[in-house]
Amino acid sequence: MNLPSRVITIAGSAAGGSAGIQADLKTFQELDVYGMSVVTAIVARHPETDKNVHLQTLEAIEAQFATAMKQVGADALKTGMLFSREIIEKAADLIAASDKKTVVVDPVMVGKLDSKLLADDAIDVLKSRLVPMADVITPNVPEASYLLDGRNLKTVDDMKQAAIDLYDLGPQYVLVKGGRLKGEAVDVLYDGETLTAFEAPRVDTENTSGAGCSYSAAITAYMTKGYSMPEAVRLAKSFVTTAIEYGFTYTDMVGPTYHAAERMKGEAHKIKVEKL
Ligand code: PXL
């Protein structure tokens, strides 16, 4: 039997199950990748104290990584919510010391459910330590803007320039995701030479919690299966667009995407790919 490839996500736990570690693991499972997790923080609002971000210790983070590596090993590593300078540095040290093959860095900053997922003083270590290790970084428009000192990004042309400038931080690829702009959902990939646009129709829904996590998890999964970066992005965007299309909610809160949609509905979205 060909064993499934192995991915460790180093990210936050989203108790509601729509985003973070939970979204990553659901995505890995859907794409037949063996998922493991290193929980950096637990995001869960306490009804009385209102505390929402519960950081894990560096010791607990290191122990989880050591356990996953020893028990299974990894073909790829993905990072999500890391929150603090110290955790970012720890994640960078662990990645540097491992014989990793693929590193996907999702520079998570703010969740759809109002939580702040990156400390104000942590952006510089994210840029200087973690981003340069990445095969790909996957910022959405607000994250790309923050990584570029607050630059205003409104159009696909702005996203193109952002991708070019973020490439200077040292990753192999930059994917700027335009889901938060108006019109078609256009994402721009840059590899230092070529800009490629990936376009999907906009889905009219509020239930997109964790869409970004799931998208970058799917990119990671497809990369471990040997797809090139543009192919991994196209397939992952198709996966997440179908998951968004069938997103739902159980309550009056923003709901999850439907991770099983592609499998259960037997549908894959056609993504328009265009060299710019
Ligand atoms: O969707 C971004 C995100 C990432 N990671 C964690 C989250 C969220 C959003 O709520 O809770 C842990």
Tab-separated table of C-alpha atoms and ligand atoms in Angstrom:
chain	number	residue	atom	x	y	z
A	1	MET	CA	0.000	0.000	0.000
A	2	ASN	CA	1.151	3.479	-0.824
A	3	LEU	CA	0.944	5.316	2.448
A	4	PRO	CA	-0.655	8.779	2.459
A	5	SER	CA	1.707	11.735	2.690
A	6	ARG	CA	2.133	13.366	6.084
A	7	VAL	CA	1.518	16.969	7.103
A	8	ILE	CA	1.872	18.711	10.459
A	9	THR	CA	-0.119	21.885	10.985
A	10	ILE	CA	1.314	24.261	13.584
A	11	ALA	CA	-1.669	26.462	14.370
A	12	GLY	CA	-4.428	27.466	16.747
A	13	SER	CA	-7.369	25.357	17.839
A	14	ALA	CA	-10.687	26.912	16.814
A	15	ALA	CA	-13.147	25.351	19.237
A	16	GLY	CA	-16.094	25.809	16.873
A	17	GLY	CA	-14.446	23.467	14.394
A	18	SER	CA	-14.600	25.752	11.349
A	19	ALA	CA	-11.099	27.201	11.231
A	20	GLY	CA	-7.549	26.694	12.480
A	21	ILE	CA	-6.299	23.198	13.340
A	22	GLN	CA	-9.761	21.715	12.922
A	23	ALA	CA	-10.192	23.071	9.387
A	24	ASP	CA	-6.699	21.926	8.470
A	25	LEU	CA	-7.237	18.371	9.711
A	26	LYS	CA	-10.637	18.107	7.999
A	27	THR	CA	-9.066	19.281	4.761
A	28	PHE	CA	-6.140	16.852	5.045
A	29	GLN	CA	-8.550	13.988	5.639
A	30	GLU	CA	-10.692	14.918	2.639
A	31	LEU	CA	-7.598	14.920	0.449
A	32	ASP	CA	-6.238	11.658	1.851
A	33	VAL	CA	-3.267	13.167	3.634
A	34	TYR	CA	-2.256	12.027	7.124
A	35	GLY	CA	-2.749	15.096	9.320
A	36	MET	CA	-1.020	15.903	12.586
A	37	SER	CA	-1.188	18.982	14.766
A	38	VAL	CA	0.847	21.216	17.020
A	39	VAL	CA	-1.590	23.430	18.928
A	40	THR	CA	-0.080	26.870	19.564
A	41	ALA	CA	-3.125	28.425	21.158
A	42	ILE	CA	-6.735	27.628	21.908
A	43	VAL	CA	-9.227	30.144	20.554
A	44	ALA	CA	-12.390	29.904	22.608
A	45	ARG	CA	-14.229	32.766	24.297
A	46	HIS	CA	-14.920	32.265	27.981
A	47	PRO	CA	-18.543	33.264	28.690
A	48	GLU	CA	-17.649	35.134	31.867
A	49	THR	CA	-14.083	36.366	31.591
A	50	ASP	CA	-14.337	37.061	27.828
A	51	LYS	CA	-10.793	35.746	27.402
A	52	ASN	CA	-10.544	34.339	23.882
A	53	VAL	CA	-6.924	33.432	23.131
A	54	HIS	CA	-5.315	30.858	25.428
A	55	LEU	CA	-1.667	30.456	24.472
A	56	GLN	CA	0.105	27.139	24.931
A	57	THR	CA	3.569	27.022	26.493
A	58	LEU	CA	6.685	26.774	24.344
A	59	GLU	CA	7.351	23.462	26.093
A	60	ALA	CA	3.952	22.073	25.052
A	61	ILE	CA	4.498	23.270	21.491
A	62	GLU	CA	7.929	21.685	21.291
A	63	ALA	CA	6.637	18.426	22.811
A	64	GLN	CA	3.818	18.121	20.271
A	65	PHE	CA	6.197	18.673	17.377
A	66	ALA	CA	8.709	16.156	18.729
A	67	THR	CA	5.957	13.559	19.233
A	68	ALA	CA	4.499	13.952	15.740
A	69	MET	CA	7.951	13.811	14.158
A	70	LYS	CA	8.960	10.759	16.162
A	71	GLN	CA	5.733	8.798	15.766
A	72	VAL	CA	5.131	9.606	12.110
A	73	GLY	CA	7.480	12.161	10.536
A	74	ALA	CA	6.421	14.796	8.018
A	75	ASP	CA	6.520	15.510	4.305
A	76	ALA	CA	5.252	19.046	4.769
A	77	LEU	CA	4.676	21.602	7.497
A	78	LYS	CA	1.992	24.235	7.531
A	79	THR	CA	1.752	27.178	9.901
A	80	GLY	CA	-1.397	29.064	10.840
A	81	MET	CA	-2.110	31.099	13.965
A	82	LEU	CA	1.090	31.530	15.954
A	83	PHE	CA	0.146	34.736	17.802
A	84	SER	CA	3.283	35.764	19.700
A	85	ARG	CA	6.913	36.564	18.853
A	86	GLU	CA	8.050	33.703	21.045
A	87	ILE	CA	5.813	31.139	19.334
A	88	ILE	CA	6.830	32.362	15.883
A	89	GLU	CA	10.486	32.015	16.858
A	90	LYS	CA	9.858	28.555	18.278
A	91	ALA	CA	8.029	27.462	15.098
A	92	ALA	CA	10.861	28.837	12.951
A	93	ASP	CA	13.457	26.972	15.055
A	94	LEU	CA	11.495	23.699	14.829
A	95	ILE	CA	11.061	24.039	11.065
A	96	ALA	CA	14.727	24.905	10.577
A	97	ALA	CA	15.842	21.866	12.588
A	98	SER	CA	13.570	19.394	10.775
A	99	ASP	CA	14.312	17.741	7.466
A	100	LYS	CA	11.146	19.205	6.026
A	101	LYS	CA	10.257	19.123	2.378
A	102	THR	CA	7.517	21.698	1.992
A	103	VAL	CA	6.618	24.687	4.184
A	104	VAL	CA	3.375	26.596	3.754
A	105	VAL	CA	3.018	29.757	5.846
A	106	ASP	CA	-0.479	31.170	6.230
A	107	PRO	CA	0.167	34.530	7.927
A	108	VAL	CA	-3.021	34.431	9.974
A	109	MET	CA	-3.825	37.742	11.675
A	110	VAL	CA	-7.553	38.222	12.340
A	111	GLY	CA	-10.347	35.638	12.398
A	112	LYS	CA	-13.851	36.159	11.019
A	113	LEU	CA	-15.197	35.638	14.520
A	114	ASP	CA	-13.554	38.875	15.724
A	115	SER	CA	-10.489	37.382	17.375
A	116	LYS	CA	-7.057	38.905	17.095
A	117	LEU	CA	-4.718	36.103	16.089
A	118	LEU	CA	-1.351	37.914	15.883
A	119	ALA	CA	0.190	40.159	18.545
A	120	ASP	CA	1.059	43.718	17.500
A	121	ASP	CA	4.755	43.227	18.212
A	122	ALA	CA	5.012	39.937	16.292
A	123	ILE	CA	4.835	41.086	12.680
A	124	ASP	CA	8.566	41.770	12.316
A	125	VAL	CA	9.636	38.243	13.391
A	126	LEU	CA	6.966	36.756	11.173
A	127	LYS	CA	8.503	38.660	8.267
A	128	SER	CA	12.154	38.121	9.129
A	129	ARG	CA	12.148	34.551	10.492
A	130	LEU	CA	9.224	32.580	9.094
A	131	VAL	CA	8.302	34.044	5.720
A	132	PRO	CA	11.774	33.434	4.218
A	133	MET	CA	11.464	29.682	5.023
A	134	ALA	CA	8.214	29.322	3.138
A	135	ASP	CA	7.662	27.584	-0.157
A	136	VAL	CA	4.555	29.719	-0.297
A	137	ILE	CA	2.905	32.374	1.847
A	138	THR	CA	-0.849	32.776	1.494
A	139	PRO	CA	-1.962	36.207	2.784
A	140	ASN	CA	-5.471	37.508	2.112
A	141	VAL	CA	-5.811	41.198	1.250
A	142	PRO	CA	-5.834	42.563	4.842
A	143	GLU	CA	-2.843	40.352	5.737
A	144	ALA	CA	-0.902	41.379	2.625
A	145	SER	CA	-1.656	44.992	3.469
A	146	TYR	CA	-0.375	44.557	7.043
A	147	LEU	CA	2.782	42.802	5.816
A	148	LEU	CA	3.367	45.832	3.563
A	149	ASP	CA	3.136	48.414	6.354
A	150	GLY	CA	-0.537	49.194	5.855
A	151	ARG	CA	-0.538	49.682	2.085
A	152	ASN	CA	-4.026	50.093	0.651
A	153	LEU	CA	-4.960	47.161	-1.624
A	154	LYS	CA	-8.155	47.610	-3.606
A	155	THR	CA	-7.716	46.115	-7.057
A	156	VAL	CA	-6.182	43.095	-8.753
A	157	ASP	CA	-3.389	45.395	-9.940
A	158	ASP	CA	-2.706	46.310	-6.290
A	159	MET	CA	-2.607	42.582	-5.468
A	160	LYS	CA	-0.110	41.963	-8.278
A	161	GLN	CA	2.220	44.643	-6.942
A	162	ALA	CA	1.768	43.314	-3.399
A	163	ALA	CA	2.745	39.797	-4.528
A	164	ILE	CA	5.853	41.161	-6.251
A	165	ASP	CA	6.890	43.173	-3.191
A	166	LEU	CA	6.178	40.355	-0.704
A	167	TYR	CA	8.361	38.046	-2.783
A	168	ASP	CA	11.315	40.209	-1.680
A	169	LEU	CA	10.832	38.887	1.876
A	170	GLY	CA	12.213	35.541	0.638
A	171	PRO	CA	9.499	32.914	0.061
A	172	GLN	CA	9.567	30.790	-3.113
A	173	TYR	CA	6.006	31.800	-4.026
A	174	VAL	CA	3.514	34.415	-2.868
A	175	LEU	CA	-0.231	33.834	-3.192
A	176	VAL	CA	-2.308	36.956	-2.475
A	177	LYS	CA	-5.936	35.914	-1.999
A	178	GLY	CA	-8.560	38.387	-3.188
A	179	GLY	CA	-11.644	36.783	-1.644
A	180	ARG	CA	-12.257	39.896	0.457
A	181	LEU	CA	-12.402	42.233	-2.552
A	182	LYS	CA	-15.568	42.716	-4.593
A	183	GLY	CA	-16.406	40.884	-7.824
A	184	GLU	CA	-14.924	37.542	-8.870
A	185	ALA	CA	-12.692	35.802	-6.305
A	186	VAL	CA	-9.291	36.366	-7.904
A	187	ASP	CA	-6.025	35.191	-6.308
A	188	VAL	CA	-2.602	36.151	-7.636
A	189	LEU	CA	0.440	33.849	-7.520
A	190	TYR	CA	3.973	35.145	-8.056
A	191	ASP	CA	7.158	33.059	-8.372
A	192	GLY	CA	9.701	35.824	-8.901
A	193	GLU	CA	9.088	35.915	-12.656
A	194	THR	CA	5.536	35.122	-13.608
A	195	LEU	CA	2.217	36.367	-12.232
A	196	THR	CA	-0.698	33.958	-12.538
A	197	ALA	CA	-4.336	34.738	-11.711
A	198	PHE	CA	-6.753	32.083	-10.436
A	199	GLU	CA	-10.369	33.092	-10.760
A	200	ALA	CA	-13.557	31.601	-9.341
A	201	PRO	CA	-17.083	32.999	-9.339
A	202	ARG	CA	-18.044	34.796	-6.117
A	203	VAL	CA	-20.274	32.699	-3.883
A	204	ASP	CA	-22.925	34.764	-2.095
A	205	THR	CA	-22.580	33.486	1.472
A	206	GLU	CA	-21.592	34.556	4.960
A	207	ASN	CA	-20.477	31.071	5.909
A	208	THR	CA	-16.815	31.214	5.075
A	209	SER	CA	-15.232	30.775	8.497
A	210	GLY	CA	-11.924	28.976	8.022
A	211	ALA	CA	-11.924	29.262	4.237
A	212	GLY	CA	-8.391	30.679	4.265
A	213	CYS	CA	-7.080	27.943	6.570
A	214	SER	CA	-8.715	25.252	4.442
A	215	TYR	CA	-7.348	26.750	1.224
A	216	SER	CA	-3.750	26.782	2.418
A	217	ALA	CA	-4.180	23.313	3.987
A	218	ALA	CA	-5.378	22.037	0.602
A	219	ILE	CA	-2.394	23.658	-1.139
A	220	THR	CA	-0.110	21.867	1.336
A	221	ALA	CA	-1.879	18.547	0.753
A	222	TYR	CA	-1.677	18.799	-3.034
A	223	MET	CA	1.986	19.780	-2.854
A	224	THR	CA	2.800	16.601	-0.948
A	225	LYS	CA	1.190	14.652	-3.792
A	226	GLY	CA	3.759	16.055	-6.195
A	227	TYR	CA	1.769	18.764	-7.951
A	228	SER	CA	3.591	21.909	-9.045
A	229	MET	CA	2.711	25.051	-7.095
A	230	PRO	CA	0.339	26.457	-9.763
A	231	GLU	CA	-1.436	23.109	-10.055
A	232	ALA	CA	-1.646	22.742	-6.257
A	233	VAL	CA	-3.159	26.242	-6.040
A	234	ARG	CA	-5.684	25.530	-8.803
A	235	LEU	CA	-6.819	22.253	-7.238
A	236	ALA	CA	-6.931	23.771	-3.731
A	237	LYS	CA	-8.969	26.738	-4.936
A	238	SER	CA	-11.398	24.367	-6.580
A	239	PHE	CA	-11.664	22.372	-3.322
A	240	VAL	CA	-12.266	25.456	-1.176
A	241	THR	CA	-14.685	27.101	-3.614
A	242	THR	CA	-16.886	24.008	-3.526
A	243	ALA	CA	-16.579	23.940	0.283
A	244	ILE	CA	-17.651	27.621	0.394
A	245	GLU	CA	-20.507	27.024	-2.044
A	246	TYR	CA	-21.962	24.427	0.303
A	247	GLY	CA	-21.087	26.332	3.509
A	248	PHE	CA	-23.814	26.395	6.160
A	249	THR	CA	-24.528	27.512	9.695
A	250	TYR	CA	-26.177	25.818	12.625
A	251	THR	CA	-26.805	29.073	14.544
A	252	ASP	CA	-26.902	32.830	13.970
A	253	MET	CA	-23.081	32.916	13.949
A	254	VAL	CA	-20.899	32.799	10.839
A	255	GLY	CA	-20.738	29.152	9.846
A	256	PRO	CA	-18.130	26.794	8.456
A	257	THR	CA	-17.373	25.814	4.915
A	258	TYR	CA	-18.414	22.267	4.073
A	259	HIS	CA	-15.142	20.387	3.883
A	260	ALA	CA	-16.765	17.239	2.516
A	261	ALA	CA	-18.542	19.089	-0.322
A	262	GLU	CA	-16.278	18.005	-3.161
A	263	ARG	CA	-16.520	14.352	-2.083
A	264	MET	CA	-20.211	14.345	-1.145
A	265	LYS	CA	-21.530	16.378	-4.056
A	266	GLY	CA	-19.106	14.990	-6.587
A	267	GLU	CA	-18.465	18.499	-7.871
A	268	ALA	CA	-15.250	20.351	-8.506
A	269	HIS	CA	-15.232	24.016	-9.395
A	270	LYS	CA	-13.635	25.061	-12.621
A	271	ILE	CA	-10.972	27.644	-11.867
A	272	LYS	CA	-9.919	30.023	-14.620
A	273	VAL	CA	-6.133	30.235	-14.752
A	274	GLU	CA	-4.543	33.136	-16.598
A	275	LYS	CA	-0.956	34.355	-16.977
A	276	LEU	CA	-0.858	38.092	-16.312
B	1	PXL	O1	-9.629	31.760	10.042
B	1	PXL	C1	-8.524	32.152	10.732
B	1	PXL	C2	-8.296	31.406	12.002
B	1	PXL	C3	-7.147	30.690	12.130
B	1	PXL	N1	-6.837	30.007	13.242
B	1	PXL	C4	-7.680	30.002	14.298
B	1	PXL	C5	-8.888	30.682	14.260
B	1	PXL	C6	-9.217	31.413	13.071
B	1	PXL	C7	-10.482	32.135	12.989
B	1	PXL	O2	-11.298	32.169	13.877
B	1	PXL	O3	-9.710	30.661	15.299
B	1	PXL	C8	-7.304	29.242	15.516
